Coordinates of C-alpha atoms and ligand atoms in Angstrom, one line a residue:
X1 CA 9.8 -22.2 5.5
X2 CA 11.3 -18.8 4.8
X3 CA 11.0 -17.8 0.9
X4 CA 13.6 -19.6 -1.1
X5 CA 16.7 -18.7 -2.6
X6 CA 16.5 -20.2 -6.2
X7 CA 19.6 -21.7 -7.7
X8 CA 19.6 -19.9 -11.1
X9 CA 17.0 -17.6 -10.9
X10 CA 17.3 -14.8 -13.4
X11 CA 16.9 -11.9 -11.1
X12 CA 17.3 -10.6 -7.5
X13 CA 13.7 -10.0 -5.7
X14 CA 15.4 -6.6 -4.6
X15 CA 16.3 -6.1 -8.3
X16 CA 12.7 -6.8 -9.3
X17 CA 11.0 -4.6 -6.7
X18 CA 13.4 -1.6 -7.9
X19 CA 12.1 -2.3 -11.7
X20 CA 8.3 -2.8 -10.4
X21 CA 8.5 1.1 -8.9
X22 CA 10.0 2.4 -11.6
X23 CA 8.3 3.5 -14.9
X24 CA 8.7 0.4 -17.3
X25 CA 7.9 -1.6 -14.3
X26 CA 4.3 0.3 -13.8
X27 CA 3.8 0.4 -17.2
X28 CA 4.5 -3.8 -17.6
X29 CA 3.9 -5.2 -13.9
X30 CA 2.9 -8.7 -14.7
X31 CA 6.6 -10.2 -16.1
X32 CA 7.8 -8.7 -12.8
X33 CA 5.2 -10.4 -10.8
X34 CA 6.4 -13.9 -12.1
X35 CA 9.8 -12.9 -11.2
X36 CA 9.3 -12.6 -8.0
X37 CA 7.1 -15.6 -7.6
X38 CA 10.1 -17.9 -8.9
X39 CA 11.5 -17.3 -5.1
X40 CA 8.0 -18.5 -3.6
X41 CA 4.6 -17.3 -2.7
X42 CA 6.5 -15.5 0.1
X43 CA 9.4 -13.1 -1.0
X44 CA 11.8 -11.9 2.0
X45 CA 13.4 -8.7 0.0
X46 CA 15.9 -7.7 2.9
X47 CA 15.5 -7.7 6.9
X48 CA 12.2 -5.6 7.6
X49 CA 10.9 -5.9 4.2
X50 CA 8.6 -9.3 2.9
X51 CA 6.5 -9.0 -0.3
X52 CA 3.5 -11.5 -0.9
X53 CA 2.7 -12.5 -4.4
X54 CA 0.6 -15.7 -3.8
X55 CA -2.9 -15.1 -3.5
X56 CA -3.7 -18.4 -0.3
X57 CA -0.5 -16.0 1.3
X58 CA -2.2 -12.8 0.0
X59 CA -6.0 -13.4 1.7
X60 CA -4.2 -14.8 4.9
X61 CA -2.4 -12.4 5.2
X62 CA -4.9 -9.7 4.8
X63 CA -7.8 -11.7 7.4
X64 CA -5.0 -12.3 9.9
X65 CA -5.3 -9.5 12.6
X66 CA -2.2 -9.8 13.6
X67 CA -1.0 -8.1 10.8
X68 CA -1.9 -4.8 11.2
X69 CA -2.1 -1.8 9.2
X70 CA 0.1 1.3 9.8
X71 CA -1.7 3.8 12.4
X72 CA -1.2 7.1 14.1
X73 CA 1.5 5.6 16.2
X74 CA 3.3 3.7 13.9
X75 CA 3.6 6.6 11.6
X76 CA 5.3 8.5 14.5
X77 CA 8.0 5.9 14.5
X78 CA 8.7 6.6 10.0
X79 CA 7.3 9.9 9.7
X80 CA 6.7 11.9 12.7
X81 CA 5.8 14.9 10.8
X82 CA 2.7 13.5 9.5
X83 CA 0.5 15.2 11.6
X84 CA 2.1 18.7 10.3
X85 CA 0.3 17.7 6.6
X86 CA -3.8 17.6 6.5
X87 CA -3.1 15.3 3.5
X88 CA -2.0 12.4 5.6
X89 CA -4.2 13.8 9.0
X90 CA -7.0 13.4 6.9
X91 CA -6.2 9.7 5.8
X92 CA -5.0 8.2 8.9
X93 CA -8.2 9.7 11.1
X94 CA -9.8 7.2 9.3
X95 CA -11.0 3.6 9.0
X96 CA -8.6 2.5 6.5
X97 CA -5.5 3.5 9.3
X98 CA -7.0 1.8 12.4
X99 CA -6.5 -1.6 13.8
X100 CA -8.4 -3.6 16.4
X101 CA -10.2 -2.6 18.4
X102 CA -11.0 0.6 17.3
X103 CA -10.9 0.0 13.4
X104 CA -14.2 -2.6 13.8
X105 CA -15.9 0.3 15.9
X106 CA -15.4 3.0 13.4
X107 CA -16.0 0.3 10.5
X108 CA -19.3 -0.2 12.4
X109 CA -20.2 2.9 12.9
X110 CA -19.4 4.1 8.8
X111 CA -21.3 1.2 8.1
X112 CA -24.6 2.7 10.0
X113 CA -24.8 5.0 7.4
X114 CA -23.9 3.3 4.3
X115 CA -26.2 0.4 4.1
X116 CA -27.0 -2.4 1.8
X117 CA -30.3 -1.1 1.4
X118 CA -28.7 2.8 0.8
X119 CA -26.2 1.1 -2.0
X120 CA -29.0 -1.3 -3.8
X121 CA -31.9 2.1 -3.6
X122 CA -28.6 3.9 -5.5
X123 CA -29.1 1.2 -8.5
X124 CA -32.2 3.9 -10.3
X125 CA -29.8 6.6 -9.7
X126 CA -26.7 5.6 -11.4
X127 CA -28.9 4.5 -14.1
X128 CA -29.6 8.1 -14.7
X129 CA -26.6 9.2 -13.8
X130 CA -24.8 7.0 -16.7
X131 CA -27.8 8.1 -19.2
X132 CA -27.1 11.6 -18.8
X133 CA -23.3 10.8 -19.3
X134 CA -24.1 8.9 -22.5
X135 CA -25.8 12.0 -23.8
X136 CA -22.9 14.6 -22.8
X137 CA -20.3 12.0 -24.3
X138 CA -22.6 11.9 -27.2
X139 CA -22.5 15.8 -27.5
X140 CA -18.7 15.6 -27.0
X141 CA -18.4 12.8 -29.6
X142 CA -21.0 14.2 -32.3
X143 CA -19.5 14.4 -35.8
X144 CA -17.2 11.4 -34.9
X145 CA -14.9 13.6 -33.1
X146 CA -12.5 11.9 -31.0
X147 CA -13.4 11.9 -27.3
X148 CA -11.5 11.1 -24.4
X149 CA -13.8 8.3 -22.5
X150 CA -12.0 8.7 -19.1
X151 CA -12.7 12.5 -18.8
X152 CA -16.0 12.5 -20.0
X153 CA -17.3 9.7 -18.8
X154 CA -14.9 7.3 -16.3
X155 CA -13.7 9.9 -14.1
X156 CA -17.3 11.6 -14.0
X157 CA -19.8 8.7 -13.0
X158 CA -18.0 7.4 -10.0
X159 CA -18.1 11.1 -8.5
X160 CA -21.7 12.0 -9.4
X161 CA -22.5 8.1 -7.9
X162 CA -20.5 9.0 -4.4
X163 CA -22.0 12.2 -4.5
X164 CA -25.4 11.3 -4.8
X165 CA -24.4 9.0 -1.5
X166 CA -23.2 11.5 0.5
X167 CA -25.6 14.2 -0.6
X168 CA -23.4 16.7 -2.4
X169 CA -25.3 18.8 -4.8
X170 CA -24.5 18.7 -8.7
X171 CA -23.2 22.2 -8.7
X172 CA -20.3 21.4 -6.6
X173 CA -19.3 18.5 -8.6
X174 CA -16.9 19.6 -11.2
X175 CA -14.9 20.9 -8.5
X176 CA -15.0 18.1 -6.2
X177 CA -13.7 15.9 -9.3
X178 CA -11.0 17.9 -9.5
X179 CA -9.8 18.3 -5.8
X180 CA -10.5 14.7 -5.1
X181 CA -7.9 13.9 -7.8
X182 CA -5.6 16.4 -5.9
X183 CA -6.2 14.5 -2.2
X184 CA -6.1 10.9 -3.8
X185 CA -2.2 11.9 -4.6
X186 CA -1.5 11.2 -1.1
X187 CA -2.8 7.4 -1.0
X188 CA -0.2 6.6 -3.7
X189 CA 2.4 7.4 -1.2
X190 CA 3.6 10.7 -1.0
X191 CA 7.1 10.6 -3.6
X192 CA 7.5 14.5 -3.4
X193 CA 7.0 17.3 -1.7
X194 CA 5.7 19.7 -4.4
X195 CA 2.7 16.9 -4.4
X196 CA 2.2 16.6 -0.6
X197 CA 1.6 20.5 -0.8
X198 CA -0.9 20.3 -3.4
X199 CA -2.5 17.4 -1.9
X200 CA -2.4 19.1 1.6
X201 CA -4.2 22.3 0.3
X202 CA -7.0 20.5 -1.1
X203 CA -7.0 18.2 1.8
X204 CA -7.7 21.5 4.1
X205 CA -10.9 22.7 1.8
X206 CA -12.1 19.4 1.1
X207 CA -12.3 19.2 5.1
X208 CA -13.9 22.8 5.0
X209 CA -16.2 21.8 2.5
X210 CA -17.4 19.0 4.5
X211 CA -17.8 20.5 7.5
X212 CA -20.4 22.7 6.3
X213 CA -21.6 19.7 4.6
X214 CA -22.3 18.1 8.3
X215 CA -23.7 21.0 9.5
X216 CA -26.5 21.7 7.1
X217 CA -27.6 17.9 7.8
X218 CA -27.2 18.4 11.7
X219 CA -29.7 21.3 11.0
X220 CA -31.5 20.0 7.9
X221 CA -31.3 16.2 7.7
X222 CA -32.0 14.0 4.7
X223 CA -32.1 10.6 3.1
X224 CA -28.5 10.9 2.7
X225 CA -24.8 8.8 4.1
X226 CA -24.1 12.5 6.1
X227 CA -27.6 12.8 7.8
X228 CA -27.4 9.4 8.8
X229 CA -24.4 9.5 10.5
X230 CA -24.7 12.5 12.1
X231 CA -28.1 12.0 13.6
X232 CA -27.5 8.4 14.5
X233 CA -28.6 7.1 17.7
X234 CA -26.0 5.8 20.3
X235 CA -22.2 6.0 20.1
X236 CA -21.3 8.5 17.2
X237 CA -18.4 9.5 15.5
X238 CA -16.4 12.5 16.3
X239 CA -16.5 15.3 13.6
X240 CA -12.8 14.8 12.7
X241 CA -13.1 11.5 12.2
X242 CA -16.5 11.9 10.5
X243 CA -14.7 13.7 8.0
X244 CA -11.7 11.4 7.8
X245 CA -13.9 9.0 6.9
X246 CA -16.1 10.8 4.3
X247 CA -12.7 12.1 2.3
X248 CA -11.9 8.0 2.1
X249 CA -15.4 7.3 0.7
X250 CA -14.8 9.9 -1.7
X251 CA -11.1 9.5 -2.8
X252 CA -10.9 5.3 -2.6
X253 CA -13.8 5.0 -4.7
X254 CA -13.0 7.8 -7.4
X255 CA -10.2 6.5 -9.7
X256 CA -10.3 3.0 -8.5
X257 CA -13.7 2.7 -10.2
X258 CA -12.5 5.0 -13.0
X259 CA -9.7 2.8 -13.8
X260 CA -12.0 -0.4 -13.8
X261 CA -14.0 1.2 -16.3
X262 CA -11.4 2.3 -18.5
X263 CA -9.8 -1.0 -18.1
X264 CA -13.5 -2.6 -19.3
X265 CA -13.9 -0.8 -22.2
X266 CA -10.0 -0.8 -23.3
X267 CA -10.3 -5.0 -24.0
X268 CA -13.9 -4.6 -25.1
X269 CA -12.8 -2.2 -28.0
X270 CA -10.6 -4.8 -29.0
X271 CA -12.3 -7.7 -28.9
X272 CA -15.5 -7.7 -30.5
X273 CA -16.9 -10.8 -29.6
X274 CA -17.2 -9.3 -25.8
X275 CA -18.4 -6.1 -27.1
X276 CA -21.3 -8.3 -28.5
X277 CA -22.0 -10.1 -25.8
X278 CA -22.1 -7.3 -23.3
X279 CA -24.7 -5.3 -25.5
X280 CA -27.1 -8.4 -25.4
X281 CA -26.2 -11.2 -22.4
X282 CA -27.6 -8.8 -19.3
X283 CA -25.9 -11.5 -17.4
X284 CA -22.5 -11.4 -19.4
X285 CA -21.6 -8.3 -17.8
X286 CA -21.2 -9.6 -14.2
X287 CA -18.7 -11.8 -15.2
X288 CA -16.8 -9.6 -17.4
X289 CA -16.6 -7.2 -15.0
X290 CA -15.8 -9.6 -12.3
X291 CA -12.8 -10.8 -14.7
X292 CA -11.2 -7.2 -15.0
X293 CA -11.3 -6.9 -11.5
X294 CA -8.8 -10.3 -11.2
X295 CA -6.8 -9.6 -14.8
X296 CA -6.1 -5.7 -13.9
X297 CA -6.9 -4.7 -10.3
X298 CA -6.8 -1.1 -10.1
X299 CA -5.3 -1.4 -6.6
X300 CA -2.3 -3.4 -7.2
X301 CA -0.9 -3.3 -3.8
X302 CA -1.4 -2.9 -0.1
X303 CA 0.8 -2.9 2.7
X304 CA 0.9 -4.7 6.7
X305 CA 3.0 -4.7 9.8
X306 CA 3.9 -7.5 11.9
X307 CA 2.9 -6.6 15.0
X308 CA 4.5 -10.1 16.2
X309 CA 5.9 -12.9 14.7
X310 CA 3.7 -14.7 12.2
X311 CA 3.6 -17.9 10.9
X312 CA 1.9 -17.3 7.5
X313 CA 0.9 -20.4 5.7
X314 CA 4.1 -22.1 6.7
X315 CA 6.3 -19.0 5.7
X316 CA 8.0 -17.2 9.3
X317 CA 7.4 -13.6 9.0
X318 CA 9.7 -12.2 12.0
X319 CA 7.9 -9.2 14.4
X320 CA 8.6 -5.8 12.8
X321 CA 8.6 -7.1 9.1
X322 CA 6.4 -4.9 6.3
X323 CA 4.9 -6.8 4.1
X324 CA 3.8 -5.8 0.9
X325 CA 1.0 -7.8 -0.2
X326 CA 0.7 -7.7 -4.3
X327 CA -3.2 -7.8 -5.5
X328 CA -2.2 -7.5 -8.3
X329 CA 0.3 -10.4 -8.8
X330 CA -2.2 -13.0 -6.6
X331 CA -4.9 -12.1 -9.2
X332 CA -2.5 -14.1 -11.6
X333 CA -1.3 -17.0 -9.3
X334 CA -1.2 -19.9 -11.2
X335 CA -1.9 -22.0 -8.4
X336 CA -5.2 -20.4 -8.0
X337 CA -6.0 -19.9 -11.5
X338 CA -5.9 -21.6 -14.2
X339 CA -4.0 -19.6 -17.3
X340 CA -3.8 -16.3 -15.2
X341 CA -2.5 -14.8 -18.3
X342 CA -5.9 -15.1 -20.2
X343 CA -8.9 -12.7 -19.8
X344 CA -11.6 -15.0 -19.3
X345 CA -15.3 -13.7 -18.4
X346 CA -16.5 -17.1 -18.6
X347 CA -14.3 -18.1 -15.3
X348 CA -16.0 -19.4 -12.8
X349 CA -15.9 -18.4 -9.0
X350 CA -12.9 -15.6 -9.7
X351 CA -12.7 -13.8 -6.3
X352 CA -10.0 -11.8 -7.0
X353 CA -8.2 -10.2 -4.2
X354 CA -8.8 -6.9 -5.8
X355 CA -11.3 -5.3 -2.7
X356 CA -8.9 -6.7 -0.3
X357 CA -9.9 -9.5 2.2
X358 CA -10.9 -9.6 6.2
X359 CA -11.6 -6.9 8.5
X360 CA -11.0 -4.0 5.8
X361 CA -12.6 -5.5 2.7
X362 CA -13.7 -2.7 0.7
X363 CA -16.9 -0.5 2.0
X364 CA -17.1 0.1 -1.5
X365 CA -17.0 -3.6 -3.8
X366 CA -21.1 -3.1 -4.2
X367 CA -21.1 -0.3 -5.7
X368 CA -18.1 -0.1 -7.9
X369 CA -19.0 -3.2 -9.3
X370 CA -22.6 -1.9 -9.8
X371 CA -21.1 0.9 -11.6
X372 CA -19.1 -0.8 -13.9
X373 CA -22.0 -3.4 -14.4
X374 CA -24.7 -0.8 -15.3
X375 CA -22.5 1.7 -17.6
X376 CA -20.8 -0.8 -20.2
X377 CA -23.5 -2.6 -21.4
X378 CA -25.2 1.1 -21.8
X379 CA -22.8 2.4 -23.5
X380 CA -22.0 -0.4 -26.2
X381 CA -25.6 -0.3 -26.7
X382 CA -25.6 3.3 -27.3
X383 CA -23.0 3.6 -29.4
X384 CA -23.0 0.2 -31.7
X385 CA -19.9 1.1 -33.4
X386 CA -17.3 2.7 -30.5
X387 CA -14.4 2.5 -31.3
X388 CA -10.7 3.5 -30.5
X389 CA -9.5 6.3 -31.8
X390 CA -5.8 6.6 -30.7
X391 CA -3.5 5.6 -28.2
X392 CA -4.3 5.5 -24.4
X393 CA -2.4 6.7 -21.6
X394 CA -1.4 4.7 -18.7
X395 CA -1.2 6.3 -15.4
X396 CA 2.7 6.4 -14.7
X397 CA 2.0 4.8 -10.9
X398 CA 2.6 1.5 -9.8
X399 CA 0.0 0.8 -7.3
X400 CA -3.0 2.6 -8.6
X401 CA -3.0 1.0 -12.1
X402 CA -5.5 2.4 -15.0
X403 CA -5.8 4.8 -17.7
X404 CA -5.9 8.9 -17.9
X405 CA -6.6 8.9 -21.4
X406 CA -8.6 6.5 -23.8
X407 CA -9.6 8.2 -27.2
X408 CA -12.7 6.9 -28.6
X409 CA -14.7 7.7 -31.7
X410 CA -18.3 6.9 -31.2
X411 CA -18.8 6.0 -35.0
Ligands
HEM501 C1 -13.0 -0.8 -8.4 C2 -13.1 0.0 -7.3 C3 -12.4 -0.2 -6.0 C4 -11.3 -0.9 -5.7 C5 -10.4 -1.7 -6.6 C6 -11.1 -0.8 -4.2 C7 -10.1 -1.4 -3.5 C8 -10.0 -1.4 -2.2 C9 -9.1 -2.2 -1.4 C10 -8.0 -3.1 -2.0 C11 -9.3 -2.0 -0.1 C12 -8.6 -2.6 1.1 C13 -7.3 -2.0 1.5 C14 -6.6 -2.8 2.5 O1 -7.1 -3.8 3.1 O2 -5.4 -2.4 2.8 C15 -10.4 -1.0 0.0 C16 -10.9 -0.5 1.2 C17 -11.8 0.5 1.2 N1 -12.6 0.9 0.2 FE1 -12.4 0.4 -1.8 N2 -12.1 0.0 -3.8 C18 -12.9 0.4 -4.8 C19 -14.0 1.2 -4.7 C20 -14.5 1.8 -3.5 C21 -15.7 2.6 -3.5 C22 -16.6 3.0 -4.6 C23 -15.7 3.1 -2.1 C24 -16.7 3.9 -1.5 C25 -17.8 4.4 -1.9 C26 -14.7 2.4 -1.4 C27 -14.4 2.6 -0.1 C28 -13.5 1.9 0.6 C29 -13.3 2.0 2.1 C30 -14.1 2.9 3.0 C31 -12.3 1.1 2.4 C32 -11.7 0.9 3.8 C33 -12.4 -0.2 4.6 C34 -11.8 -0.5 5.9 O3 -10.6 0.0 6.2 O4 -12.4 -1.2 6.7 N3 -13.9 1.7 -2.3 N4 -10.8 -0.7 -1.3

């Protein structure tokens, strides 16, 4: 079956999609989503162009190899000056841009370096990491002044935790924040060319930066992500790829996690039942953040190719097709969950689609989650009587979706 074309359904998908990109479609996504769902899980918007909003369509989609992510070479076909801009060089050197066979060799060899053990040894340190926070937000916040929680706290924990993975010292970590925020401009999809310069500068000194980085391990080795990968028996990476790779580490795990805490502590200020339970259930906490991962996934979007024509649960998607698959609007499939609509932390086996599914499932889900998991209970703990202390600001993007701003008072 192709997607359907429903009698007397309020809205063209095309229509739809042009709202979703544009600002009160990124600021109110969810309405859209259902939209597009009256015309089937499987949504063809025009000949080369297929968006996925059901969330069985979603995870086959994303395990079936056959559906491939866009490369080097495909990007020479759209955009053959790609190579001219280090912002999307960078990207597409690693993992995230590779398909069979190579992507499971580079995935492999990443993945020598960033072990389970490495993430679960990281648990002590971002336990520090988010007490030293809680005292700078507390220095910030003393005299109840208002005090933005993403810039002191959100944005700042996910960047000392990857940095503490990767071995970069503390010194360099205010400026790593902000040229990470600078480089992660280019995974939205690059809208204008004032931004791909200023992500491609800070794509170049990032690269510098860590290419000094790999040498003082190749000299100097340590118990870090860098010195294992450098110095790792066998088939190794090449430098430019290693440092493809370490820019995605850095840049996919920096506002995504960001924007899951902000999320976390945006309902959690509201509703003070949570609050409560998260400052005394230990075990609350996994769920809750588990939740906020389904109700708002800070990735609301990723794309694949047909290499060939694919029968996708029972819906034809012809060779050549792009199909965007929407996290963020399989999350709230009502075949797959009951009441999508309602935030829930007592829901049992969630698995949103919010990491992705198959072959490039998130390196990061441990961690993130970890994050998230350790900080809020902390901080409602530490500061008993949080609360908001004006109006946040949304990011004005559609598939990164979180806050820059959320103004607390810490009471
Ligand atoms: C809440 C936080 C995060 C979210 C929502 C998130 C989301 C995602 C998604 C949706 C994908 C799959 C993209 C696709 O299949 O097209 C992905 C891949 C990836 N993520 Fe994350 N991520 C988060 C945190 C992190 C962190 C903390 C790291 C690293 C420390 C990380 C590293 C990666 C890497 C390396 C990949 C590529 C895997 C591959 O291509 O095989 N992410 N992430």
């Amino acid at each position: 079956m192709v997607g359907r074309d429903v009698p007397g359904s309020t809205q063209a998908p095309l229509e739809t999609i042009r709202e979703l990109v544009g600002s009160p479609g990124r600021t109110h996504p969810y309405p859209r989503y259902e939209r597009l769902r009256e015309h089937g899980p499987v949504v063809p918007i025009r000949p080369g162009l297929t968006v996925v909003v059901g969330y069985a369509e979603c995870d086959a989609a994303l395990r079936d190899n056959r559906l491939r992510v866009q490369d080097g070479p495909s990007y020479d076909s759209i955009y053959p000056e790609w190579r001219e801009h280090p912002a999307l060089r960078g990207y597409i050197d690693s993992m995230l841009y590779r398909n069979p066979p190579d992507h499971a060799r580079m995935r492999r060899l990443v993945s020598g370096g960033f072990t389970p053990r490495r993430v679960s040894e990281l648990r002590p340190a971002i336990e520090r990491l988010t007490e030293r926070l809680l005292d700078r937000l507390a220095t910030a916040g003393a005299a109840d002044a208002p005090v933005d929680f993403i810039a002191e706290f959100a944005s700042r924990l996910p960047i000392a935790v990857i940095s503490a993975l990767l071995g970069v010292p503390e010194r360099d970590q205010s400026w790593f924040r902000r040229i990470a925020a600078d480089v992660t401009i280019a995974l939205e999809g690059i809208t204008n060319t004032q931004e791909l310069a200023v992500a491609d500068v800070a794509m170049q000194d990032l690269g510098n930066y860590f290419l000094a980085l790999i040498e003082r391990r190749r000299l100097d080795p340590v118990d870090d992500v860098v010195s294992a990968l450098v110095h790792a028996g066998g088939e190794r990476l090449s430098e430019q790829q290693l440092v493809a790779n370490m820019m995605l580490l850095l840049t996919a795990g920096f506002e995504t996690t960001s924007f899951l805490l902000g999320h976390c502590l945006l309902l959690a200020l509201h509703n003070s039942d949570h609050a409560a339970r998260l400052r005394t259930e230990p075990e609350f906490a996994l769920g809750y953040v588990e939740e906020m991962l389904r109700f708002e996934a800070p990735v609301q979007a990723t794309s694949r190719w047909a290499a060939v024509e694919v029968d996708l649960l029972g819906h034809l998607v012809p060779a050549g097709t792009k199909l965007v698959l929407i996290l963020g609007a399989a999350n709230r499939d009502p075949s797959r969950f009951a009441e999508p609509d309602r935030f829930d932390p007592d829901r049992e086996a969630v698995q949103p689609l919010s990491f992705g599914a198959g072959s490039h499932f998130c390196l990061g889900a441990p961690l993130s989650r970890m994050e998230a998991q350790i900080a809020l209970p902390r901080l409602l703990r530490r500061f008993p009587r949080l609360s908001a202390a004006g109006v946040p600001v949304r990011r004005d993007t559609w598939v990164g979706r979180g806050l820059d701003e959320l103004p607390i008072r810490l009471g």
